[in-house]
Short mmCIF file of the C-alpha atoms (twelve columns), coordinates in Angstrom:
data_MODEL
# 
_entry.id   MODEL 
# 
loop_
_atom_site.group_PDB 
_atom_site.id 
_atom_site.type_symbol 
_atom_site.label_atom_id 
_atom_site.label_alt_id 
_atom_site.label_comp_id 
_atom_site.label_asym_id 
_atom_site.label_seq_id 
_atom_site.Cartn_x 
_atom_site.Cartn_y 
_atom_site.Cartn_z 
_atom_site.pdbx_PDB_model_num 
ATOM 1   C CA . MET A 1   -59.606 -2.173  -50.637 1 
ATOM 2   C CA . THR A 2   -56.854 -0.134  -49.018 1 
ATOM 3   C CA . ILE A 3   -57.148 1.292   -45.501 1 
ATOM 4   C CA . GLY A 4   -54.669 3.610   -43.845 1 
ATOM 5   C CA . ALA A 5   -54.378 3.356   -40.065 1 
ATOM 6   C CA . ILE A 6   -52.265 4.847   -37.323 1 
ATOM 7   C CA . ALA A 7   -50.568 2.336   -35.020 1 
ATOM 8   C CA . SER A 8   -52.951 2.669   -32.050 1 
ATOM 9   C CA . VAL A 9   -55.967 1.880   -34.274 1 
ATOM 10  C CA . GLN A 10  -54.231 -1.200  -35.689 1 
ATOM 11  C CA . ARG A 11  -53.728 -2.438  -32.128 1 
ATOM 12  C CA . SER A 12  -57.272 -1.742  -30.937 1 
ATOM 13  C CA . PHE A 13  -60.517 -1.892  -32.917 1 
ATOM 14  C CA . LEU A 14  -59.376 -2.406  -36.536 1 
ATOM 15  C CA . PRO A 15  -58.527 -6.160  -36.384 1 
ATOM 16  C CA . GLN A 16  -61.986 -7.171  -35.123 1 
ATOM 17  C CA . ALA A 17  -63.692 -4.951  -37.711 1 
ATOM 18  C CA . LEU A 18  -61.602 -6.575  -40.458 1 
ATOM 19  C CA . ALA A 19  -62.421 -10.063 -39.144 1 
ATOM 20  C CA . GLU A 20  -66.156 -9.352  -39.366 1 
ATOM 21  C CA . PHE A 21  -65.739 -7.686  -42.759 1 
ATOM 22  C CA . HIS A 22  -64.002 -10.724 -44.277 1 
ATOM 23  C CA . GLN A 23  -66.748 -13.021 -42.986 1 
ATOM 24  C CA . ARG A 24  -69.294 -10.925 -44.904 1 
ATOM 25  C CA . PHE A 25  -67.184 -10.170 -47.972 1 
ATOM 26  C CA . ALA A 26  -65.107 -13.317 -48.428 1 
ATOM 27  C CA . ALA A 27  -64.057 -12.361 -51.956 1 
ATOM 28  C CA . CYS A 28  -62.664 -8.959  -50.927 1 
ATOM 29  C CA . ARG A 29  -58.986 -8.394  -50.238 1 
ATOM 30  C CA . THR A 30  -57.933 -5.656  -47.825 1 
ATOM 31  C CA . ARG A 31  -54.575 -4.007  -47.368 1 
ATOM 32  C CA . VAL A 32  -53.726 -1.942  -44.283 1 
ATOM 33  C CA . ILE A 33  -51.216 0.860   -44.795 1 
ATOM 34  C CA . PRO A 34  -49.464 2.124   -41.637 1 
ATOM 35  C CA . GLY A 35  -48.549 5.770   -41.349 1 
ATOM 36  C CA . LEU A 36  -48.843 9.141   -39.692 1 
ATOM 37  C CA . SER A 37  -52.194 10.934  -39.795 1 
ATOM 38  C CA . MET A 38  -50.909 13.755  -42.020 1 
ATOM 39  C CA . ASP A 39  -49.581 11.352  -44.664 1 
ATOM 40  C CA . LEU A 40  -52.696 9.182   -44.589 1 
ATOM 41  C CA . VAL A 41  -55.184 12.033  -45.014 1 
ATOM 42  C CA . ASN A 42  -53.158 13.181  -48.037 1 
ATOM 43  C CA . GLN A 43  -53.334 9.671   -49.504 1 
ATOM 44  C CA . VAL A 44  -57.134 9.589   -49.119 1 
ATOM 45  C CA . ASP A 45  -57.340 13.014  -50.739 1 
ATOM 46  C CA . ALA A 46  -55.178 11.841  -53.646 1 
ATOM 47  C CA . GLY A 47  -57.318 8.719   -54.129 1 
ATOM 48  C CA . GLU A 48  -54.398 6.408   -53.293 1 
ATOM 49  C CA . ILE A 49  -56.285 4.712   -50.429 1 
ATOM 50  C CA . ASP A 50  -60.011 4.227   -49.787 1 
ATOM 51  C CA . MET A 51  -60.149 5.476   -46.196 1 
ATOM 52  C CA . ALA A 52  -57.952 6.157   -43.189 1 
ATOM 53  C CA . ALA A 53  -58.361 5.826   -39.423 1 
ATOM 54  C CA . ILE A 54  -56.411 8.772   -38.049 1 
ATOM 55  C CA . ILE A 55  -56.209 11.568  -35.490 1 
ATOM 56  C CA . ARG A 56  -58.544 14.429  -36.390 1 
ATOM 57  C CA . PRO A 57  -56.592 16.980  -38.459 1 
ATOM 58  C CA . PRO A 58  -56.248 20.504  -37.014 1 
ATOM 59  C CA . PHE A 59  -57.562 21.931  -40.307 1 
ATOM 60  C CA . SER A 60  -60.672 21.684  -42.480 1 
ATOM 61  C CA . LEU A 61  -60.847 18.797  -44.913 1 
ATOM 62  C CA . HIS A 62  -61.447 19.302  -48.626 1 
ATOM 63  C CA . SER A 63  -65.127 19.498  -49.512 1 
ATOM 64  C CA . ASP A 64  -65.284 16.008  -51.061 1 
ATOM 65  C CA . LEU A 65  -63.865 14.306  -47.949 1 
ATOM 66  C CA . ARG A 66  -65.913 13.243  -44.939 1 
ATOM 67  C CA . TRP A 67  -64.931 12.878  -41.281 1 
ATOM 68  C CA . THR A 68  -66.568 10.413  -38.868 1 
ATOM 69  C CA . THR A 69  -65.462 10.611  -35.224 1 
ATOM 70  C CA . LEU A 70  -64.980 7.147   -33.722 1 
ATOM 71  C CA . VAL A 71  -63.605 7.829   -30.236 1 
ATOM 72  C CA . SER A 72  -62.420 10.766  -28.156 1 
ATOM 73  C CA . GLU A 73  -59.346 9.774   -26.147 1 
ATOM 74  C CA . PRO A 74  -58.416 11.754  -23.005 1 
ATOM 75  C CA . TYR A 75  -54.788 12.708  -22.456 1 
ATOM 76  C CA . ARG A 76  -53.174 11.560  -19.212 1 
ATOM 77  C CA . LEU A 77  -49.875 12.294  -17.545 1 
ATOM 78  C CA . ILE A 78  -48.049 9.004   -17.146 1 
ATOM 79  C CA . VAL A 79  -45.258 8.638   -14.606 1 
ATOM 80  C CA . PRO A 80  -43.074 5.766   -13.337 1 
ATOM 81  C CA . ALA A 81  -45.167 3.725   -10.886 1 
ATOM 82  C CA . ASP A 82  -43.000 4.632   -7.878  1 
ATOM 83  C CA . THR A 83  -43.279 8.397   -8.490  1 
ATOM 84  C CA . LEU A 84  -44.995 10.197  -5.616  1 
ATOM 85  C CA . GLY A 85  -47.624 12.915  -6.004  1 
ATOM 86  C CA . ASP A 86  -50.739 13.558  -8.084  1 
ATOM 87  C CA . ASP A 87  -50.309 17.199  -9.141  1 
ATOM 88  C CA . TRP A 88  -49.673 16.896  -12.864 1 
ATOM 89  C CA . SER A 89  -48.092 20.363  -13.277 1 
ATOM 90  C CA . GLU A 90  -45.651 19.809  -10.397 1 
ATOM 91  C CA . LEU A 91  -44.703 16.399  -11.762 1 
ATOM 92  C CA . VAL A 92  -44.108 17.751  -15.285 1 
ATOM 93  C CA . SER A 93  -41.887 20.502  -13.862 1 
ATOM 94  C CA . ALA A 94  -39.993 18.213  -11.473 1 
ATOM 95  C CA . HIS A 95  -39.176 15.275  -13.773 1 
ATOM 96  C CA . PRO A 96  -37.569 14.821  -17.209 1 
ATOM 97  C CA . PHE A 97  -40.235 15.147  -19.917 1 
ATOM 98  C CA . ILE A 98  -40.684 12.726  -22.822 1 
ATOM 99  C CA . ARG A 99  -42.447 14.581  -25.618 1 
ATOM 100 C CA . TYR A 100 -44.982 13.211  -28.103 1 
ATOM 101 C CA . ASP A 101 -43.544 14.230  -31.502 1 
ATOM 102 C CA . ARG A 102 -44.599 17.744  -32.494 1 
ATOM 103 C CA . SER A 103 -44.784 16.831  -36.187 1 
ATOM 104 C CA . SER A 104 -47.789 14.560  -35.472 1 
ATOM 105 C CA . PHE A 105 -51.347 15.826  -34.956 1 
ATOM 106 C CA . GLY A 106 -51.406 14.364  -31.426 1 
ATOM 107 C CA . GLY A 107 -48.033 15.853  -30.566 1 
ATOM 108 C CA . ARG A 108 -49.220 19.274  -31.692 1 
ATOM 109 C CA . GLN A 109 -52.073 19.012  -29.192 1 
ATOM 110 C CA . VAL A 110 -49.589 18.333  -26.380 1 
ATOM 111 C CA . ASP A 111 -47.429 21.245  -27.511 1 
ATOM 112 C CA . ARG A 112 -50.424 23.596  -27.566 1 
ATOM 113 C CA . PHE A 113 -51.486 22.411  -24.088 1 
ATOM 114 C CA . LEU A 114 -48.018 23.015  -22.637 1 
ATOM 115 C CA . ARG A 115 -47.874 26.503  -24.154 1 
ATOM 116 C CA . GLN A 116 -51.328 27.388  -22.795 1 
ATOM 117 C CA . THR A 117 -50.555 26.147  -19.279 1 
ATOM 118 C CA . HIS A 118 -47.056 27.741  -19.163 1 
ATOM 119 C CA . VAL A 119 -45.568 24.705  -17.426 1 
ATOM 120 C CA . SER A 120 -41.776 24.712  -17.193 1 
ATOM 121 C CA . LEU A 121 -40.223 21.434  -18.308 1 
ATOM 122 C CA . ARG A 122 -36.917 19.716  -18.997 1 
ATOM 123 C CA . GLU A 123 -37.312 17.774  -22.224 1 
ATOM 124 C CA . VAL A 124 -35.138 14.679  -22.655 1 
ATOM 125 C CA . CYS A 125 -36.656 12.867  -25.623 1 
ATOM 126 C CA . GLU A 126 -39.165 13.367  -28.457 1 
ATOM 127 C CA . LEU A 127 -40.747 10.529  -30.421 1 
ATOM 128 C CA . ASP A 128 -43.965 9.585   -32.210 1 
ATOM 129 C CA . GLU A 129 -44.566 5.960   -31.173 1 
ATOM 130 C CA . LEU A 130 -46.843 5.850   -28.120 1 
ATOM 131 C CA . ASP A 131 -45.734 2.350   -27.073 1 
ATOM 132 C CA . ALA A 132 -42.119 3.497   -27.022 1 
ATOM 133 C CA . ILE A 133 -43.039 6.546   -24.915 1 
ATOM 134 C CA . ILE A 134 -44.903 4.329   -22.420 1 
ATOM 135 C CA . LYS A 135 -41.911 1.948   -22.196 1 
ATOM 136 C CA . LEU A 136 -39.523 4.840   -21.557 1 
ATOM 137 C CA . VAL A 137 -41.748 6.014   -18.704 1 
ATOM 138 C CA . ALA A 138 -41.945 2.455   -17.313 1 
ATOM 139 C CA . ASN A 139 -38.135 2.346   -17.373 1 
ATOM 140 C CA . GLY A 140 -37.903 5.519   -15.304 1 
ATOM 141 C CA . VAL A 141 -36.623 7.868   -18.014 1 
ATOM 142 C CA . GLY A 142 -39.252 10.534  -17.301 1 
ATOM 143 C CA . VAL A 143 -42.921 11.507  -17.498 1 
ATOM 144 C CA . ALA A 144 -45.135 12.044  -20.565 1 
ATOM 145 C CA . LEU A 145 -48.507 13.321  -21.750 1 
ATOM 146 C CA . VAL A 146 -50.178 10.650  -23.887 1 
ATOM 147 C CA . PRO A 147 -53.738 9.759   -24.935 1 
ATOM 148 C CA . GLU A 148 -55.448 6.899   -23.125 1 
ATOM 149 C CA . THR A 149 -56.236 4.636   -26.066 1 
ATOM 150 C CA . ALA A 150 -58.445 1.556   -26.133 1 
ATOM 151 C CA . SER A 151 -55.291 -0.588  -25.934 1 
ATOM 152 C CA . SER A 152 -53.643 1.424   -23.127 1 
ATOM 153 C CA . GLN A 153 -56.499 1.577   -20.608 1 
ATOM 154 C CA . ASP A 154 -54.603 -1.104  -18.671 1 
ATOM 155 C CA . TRP A 155 -51.245 0.596   -18.239 1 
ATOM 156 C CA . PRO A 156 -48.146 -1.598  -17.800 1 
ATOM 157 C CA . ALA A 157 -47.036 -2.453  -14.264 1 
ATOM 158 C CA . GLY A 158 -44.258 0.158   -14.245 1 
ATOM 159 C CA . VAL A 159 -46.560 3.065   -15.158 1 
ATOM 160 C CA . ARG A 160 -49.107 5.125   -13.258 1 
ATOM 161 C CA . SER A 161 -51.535 7.512   -14.982 1 
ATOM 162 C CA . ILE A 162 -52.683 10.829  -13.545 1 
ATOM 163 C CA . ASP A 163 -55.922 12.577  -14.502 1 
ATOM 164 C CA . LEU A 164 -55.489 16.160  -15.711 1 
ATOM 165 C CA . GLN A 165 -58.825 17.046  -14.063 1 
ATOM 166 C CA . GLN A 166 -60.293 20.278  -15.481 1 
ATOM 167 C CA . HIS A 167 -57.277 20.605  -17.795 1 
ATOM 168 C CA . THR A 168 -58.072 17.338  -19.592 1 
ATOM 169 C CA . PHE A 169 -57.898 17.559  -23.378 1 
ATOM 170 C CA . HIS A 170 -58.689 14.887  -25.961 1 
ATOM 171 C CA . ARG A 171 -57.613 13.590  -29.325 1 
ATOM 172 C CA . ASP A 172 -60.380 12.510  -31.675 1 
ATOM 173 C CA . ILE A 173 -59.780 9.336   -33.653 1 
ATOM 174 C CA . GLY A 174 -61.936 8.930   -36.717 1 
ATOM 175 C CA . LEU A 175 -62.318 7.887   -40.314 1 
ATOM 176 C CA . VAL A 176 -61.655 10.102  -43.278 1 
ATOM 177 C CA . HIS A 177 -63.113 8.939   -46.588 1 
ATOM 178 C CA . ARG A 178 -64.851 10.164  -49.716 1 
ATOM 179 C CA . ALA A 179 -68.495 11.222  -49.653 1 
ATOM 180 C CA . ARG A 180 -70.662 8.122   -49.131 1 
ATOM 181 C CA . ARG A 181 -72.324 8.366   -52.521 1 
ATOM 182 C CA . SER A 182 -68.953 7.647   -54.128 1 
ATOM 183 C CA . LEU A 183 -68.097 4.694   -51.842 1 
ATOM 184 C CA . SER A 184 -68.545 1.094   -52.960 1 
ATOM 185 C CA . GLU A 185 -70.755 -1.204  -50.880 1 
ATOM 186 C CA . PRO A 186 -67.776 -3.033  -49.266 1 
ATOM 187 C CA . VAL A 187 -66.102 0.248   -48.287 1 
ATOM 188 C CA . GLN A 188 -69.354 1.541   -46.778 1 
ATOM 189 C CA . ALA A 189 -69.738 -1.735  -44.864 1 
ATOM 190 C CA . LEU A 190 -66.213 -1.507  -43.451 1 
ATOM 191 C CA . VAL A 191 -66.819 2.095   -42.351 1 
ATOM 192 C CA . GLU A 192 -69.845 0.867   -40.370 1 
ATOM 193 C CA . LEU A 193 -67.985 -2.107  -38.865 1 
ATOM 194 C CA . ILE A 194 -65.073 0.063   -37.714 1 
ATOM 195 C CA . ASN A 195 -67.575 2.473   -36.184 1 
ATOM 196 C CA . GLN A 196 -69.276 -0.371  -34.280 1 
ATOM 197 C CA . GLN A 197 -65.985 -1.787  -32.987 1 
ATOM 198 C CA . ALA A 198 -64.834 1.634   -31.802 1 
ATOM 199 C CA . LEU A 199 -68.062 1.992   -29.807 1 
ATOM 200 C CA . ASN A 200 -67.621 -1.494  -28.327 1 
ATOM 201 C CA . LYS A 201 -64.054 -0.761  -27.212 1 
ATOM 202 C CA . HIS A 202 -65.034 2.355   -25.277 1 
# 
C-alpha cells in the first residue's frame, strides 16, 4: 500500500496510525511517499498511490475521488521571541517577511490573506518547508505566517506566536482517496486509523 503525505503529517499523526495498522495487518507492507499536496493529489488521481494526506486543494476533486477532513489548522504570525508587540499587521509591516511558498496550497492561502488585508511587507525569503521557516524566524531573520500544526503547538524557544484574532484563517489537512467501495479492506482500515490519530492529536 502506498500513501502520499506532506511533511507535517509525517511528523505528527501518521507514524502512530502506521504503527497500529501494522499490528493489525502484519502481512501488509506500506510505503510513504513525501511530496507537495498538488503532486500527491495528481498521483492519487492517476492511481499511482492509494491515498494521500495533504492540504485541501483550492479546487473541486474529480468525481471518483473522496475528501475526508482530518484537522483544521489555524494560521499564526510567528516572530522572534524578543520581538515586542502583539498587533500582527504592524509586525508584518515593520519586520522582514518570510513567505510560505506561493506554489503550495498553504502558501496560496497566505498570499490570498495578504492581498485581502492590504498589509505592506518587505519580503526577504520564500520557501515551502515549514520547519525551515520556523528556524529562520527563531534565528531573527524575520516574521512569518504559518499554520499551527500538531507538531508545532510547542513552538521552539526562539519563537513567539501571535493570534490573528478575527482575521484567523485555517488550512484543512485531510485524506484524498478513491470512493470507499473501490478501496481494499487494509486501505479502508488505514483511512480510519489516520482519522482517529488526527482527532487524538488535536
